[in-house]
Amino acid sequence: MPTAAAFAKASGWLARAAEAATWDGTVGIQSTQGRQSKKERDPKTGEITDGPATLAEVAAFNEFGTSTIPKRSFLRLTQDREGKRWADNAARAIRKYVADDGDAARLWSLLVMEPAREDVRETITRPASENGYKELSQPYADRKARTNVRNAGDPEQMTLRDTGQLLNSIRYVAKAGSRTVTG
């Protein structure tokens, strides 16, 4: 017959498991990054026009594509490629936490969020052909050729590495219990 100590231990495990069920995290361009003024004065005409795109907008343009920018998914592609491993990492973090083996936020960050951030960064640095990006559509390639862009039809030109700004802006926010960790 189970003792009071065994029930207390099991109760502790259940409480820690319930807390772990509330853990949360995001990886990508965080909302506070890359905020810029959306309006600026045109030096020639003096008119107020839209300013440069924010990092979040640039990420969205690349993730989903526009009429002038081909789709170069890096978030969804990484999730599709690594999602199973991330789920396994999350299960491992929760098991360690429930077994009373460490700080929740630290476990969540180290075992789940940091590897996910690095996976997204790796996707960004891979050549376009390794990410499965298709050849540029002909109308897009024609438009690029008309503007004298070098190698307009080369899928390697579709990489996301032109300035490194997007790569260096991939961050995570991990929330575990009352703590929030960023990296």
mmCIF file of C-alpha atoms in Angstrom, residues 2 9 34 43-44 56 71 78 85 92 101 106 136 145 148 156 175-178:
data_model
loop_
_atom_site.group_PDB
_atom_site.id
_atom_site.type_symbol
_atom_site.label_atom_id
_atom_site.label_comp_id
_atom_site.label_asym_id
_atom_site.label_seq_id
_atom_site.Cartn_x
_atom_site.Cartn_y
_atom_site.Cartn_z
ATOM 1 C CA PRO A 2 1.395 3.436 -0.975
ATOM 2 C CA LYS A 9 6.067 12.749 -4.211
ATOM 3 C CA GLY A 34 13.705 46.481 -36.174
ATOM 4 C CA PRO A 43 14.708 64.729 -50.150
ATOM 5 C CA LYS A 44 13.826 65.697 -53.731
ATOM 6 C CA ALA A 56 9.438 41.813 -39.264
ATOM 7 C CA LYS A 71 8.618 33.022 -51.452
ATOM 8 C CA THR A 78 12.625 24.750 -40.571
ATOM 9 C CA ARG A 85 13.205 16.834 -32.959
ATOM 10 C CA ARG A 92 13.022 15.690 -22.582
ATOM 11 C CA ASP A 101 16.263 18.114 -12.166
ATOM 12 C CA ARG A 106 16.895 27.264 -18.104
ATOM 13 C CA LEU A 136 12.443 31.985 -60.246
ATOM 14 C CA ALA A 145 16.781 40.931 -65.905
ATOM 15 C CA ASN A 148 20.086 44.515 -64.684
ATOM 16 C CA GLU A 156 21.318 30.919 -55.489
ATOM 17 C CA LYS A 175 8.422 31.559 -20.884
ATOM 18 C CA ALA A 176 8.469 29.012 -18.089
ATOM 19 C CA GLY A 177 6.583 29.671 -14.912
ATOM 20 C CA SER A 178 7.049 33.292 -13.898
#
